[in-house]
Amino acid sequence: MARVFVYGTLKKGQPNYPNMTDGAHGTAKFQGRGLTVEKYPLVIAGKYNVPFLLNTPGRGHRIAGEIYSVDDQMLQFLDEFEDCPNMYQRTPMSIEIVEWEGTSSAPEERPAVNSVLECYVYGTTTYQPEWINLPYYDNYDSFGKHGLMYVLRESRVDKNQ
């Protein structure tokens, strides 16, 4: 099992969360909540209002998200879903635990609050240069005050974006 940190539309209550619970894609088990140890720009960009964590550490905010343990099938699905490596790149990042719900009986698999874990994160280095000047967020919500509601792929004119 691999650990994945999700910060955007795959979080609970967000438009793509059903993909995390669809057993046909593999297994994703919610473990807890965390924050990136480093600051990153989290922007909402493009005509479909997609959240992007720009992989330029040191700018922006510590990003809030959810930690999942995923099997190989789910990891492969997420790579395809996130158009990895073209749109997003899956890279390991340090995540500070804010809350842990994982139920493993092995002590080494129950990290303490405020401890740091390495998790895969789908960020991007292949973004439009002007995106670095967009507003930065620390906690993505498609339904937030920003008014930039995410457009589901099935609702888009070009389904591949």
mmCIF file of N, CA, C and O in Angstrom, residues 5 12 19 23 29 43 45 72 95 116 118 140 146 152 158-159:
data_model
loop_
_atom_site.group_PDB
_atom_site.id
_atom_site.type_symbol
_atom_site.label_atom_id
_atom_site.label_comp_id
_atom_site.label_asym_id
_atom_site.label_seq_id
_atom_site.Cartn_x
_atom_site.Cartn_y
_atom_site.Cartn_z
ATOM 1 N N PHE A 5 -1.570 11.827 -0.620
ATOM 2 C CA PHE A 5 -2.135 13.040 -0.015
ATOM 3 C C PHE A 5 -2.948 13.737 -1.099
ATOM 4 O O PHE A 5 -2.410 14.082 -2.152
ATOM 5 N N LYS A 12 -12.959 14.267 0.548
ATOM 6 C CA LYS A 12 -14.353 14.042 0.961
ATOM 7 C C LYS A 12 -15.168 15.306 0.730
ATOM 8 O O LYS A 12 -14.712 16.411 1.029
ATOM 9 N N ASN A 19 -14.617 8.760 -6.863
ATOM 10 C CA ASN A 19 -13.554 7.931 -7.440
ATOM 11 C C ASN A 19 -12.718 7.245 -6.364
ATOM 12 O O ASN A 19 -12.141 6.187 -6.605
ATOM 13 N N GLY A 23 -14.846 0.850 -5.692
ATOM 14 C CA GLY A 23 -14.020 -0.352 -5.613
ATOM 15 C C GLY A 23 -13.512 -0.840 -6.952
ATOM 16 O O GLY A 23 -12.518 -1.566 -7.021
ATOM 17 N N LYS A 29 -8.093 3.794 1.398
ATOM 18 C CA LYS A 29 -8.562 3.819 2.778
ATOM 19 C C LYS A 29 -8.137 5.140 3.423
ATOM 20 O O LYS A 29 -6.947 5.447 3.506
ATOM 21 N N VAL A 43 -3.502 26.810 -6.641
ATOM 22 C CA VAL A 43 -4.282 27.739 -7.453
ATOM 23 C C VAL A 43 -5.453 27.013 -8.094
ATOM 24 O O VAL A 43 -5.472 25.777 -8.170
ATOM 25 N N ALA A 45 -7.239 27.010 -11.712
ATOM 26 C CA ALA A 45 -6.857 27.526 -13.020
ATOM 27 C C ALA A 45 -7.625 26.864 -14.156
ATOM 28 O O ALA A 45 -8.197 25.780 -14.002
ATOM 29 N N ASP A 72 -2.072 -0.872 -5.359
ATOM 30 C CA ASP A 72 -1.452 -0.613 -6.658
ATOM 31 C C ASP A 72 -2.475 -0.284 -7.735
ATOM 32 O O ASP A 72 -2.233 0.570 -8.598
ATOM 33 N N ILE A 95 4.443 15.380 4.683
ATOM 34 C CA ILE A 95 3.132 15.802 5.159
ATOM 35 C C ILE A 95 3.104 15.689 6.686
ATOM 36 O O ILE A 95 3.416 14.626 7.237
ATOM 37 N N VAL A 116 5.669 13.548 10.881
ATOM 38 C CA VAL A 116 5.743 13.787 9.441
ATOM 39 C C VAL A 116 5.831 12.462 8.696
ATOM 40 O O VAL A 116 6.581 11.565 9.093
ATOM 41 N N GLU A 118 5.975 10.679 4.596
ATOM 42 C CA GLU A 118 6.150 10.888 3.160
ATOM 43 C C GLU A 118 4.906 10.334 2.468
ATOM 44 O O GLU A 118 4.495 9.202 2.731
ATOM 45 N N TYR A 140 -8.491 23.724 -0.460
ATOM 46 C CA TYR A 140 -9.379 23.771 -1.616
ATOM 47 C C TYR A 140 -10.789 23.316 -1.268
ATOM 48 O O TYR A 140 -10.988 22.330 -0.560
ATOM 49 N N HIS A 146 -14.683 31.634 -3.393
ATOM 50 C CA HIS A 146 -14.012 32.113 -4.605
ATOM 51 C C HIS A 146 -14.934 32.088 -5.825
ATOM 52 O O HIS A 146 -14.675 32.764 -6.814
ATOM 53 N N LEU A 152 -16.938 19.112 -13.768
ATOM 54 C CA LEU A 152 -16.661 17.684 -13.928
ATOM 55 C C LEU A 152 -16.323 17.362 -15.380
ATOM 56 O O LEU A 152 -16.857 17.988 -16.310
ATOM 57 N N ASP A 158 -14.492 19.589 -23.994
ATOM 58 C CA ASP A 158 -13.353 18.745 -24.315
ATOM 59 C C ASP A 158 -13.122 17.812 -23.133
ATOM 60 O O ASP A 158 -12.600 18.218 -22.102
ATOM 61 N N LYS A 159 -13.527 16.560 -23.261
ATOM 62 C CA LYS A 159 -13.507 15.597 -22.149
ATOM 63 C C LYS A 159 -12.098 15.222 -21.692
ATOM 64 O O LYS A 159 -11.913 14.626 -20.667
#
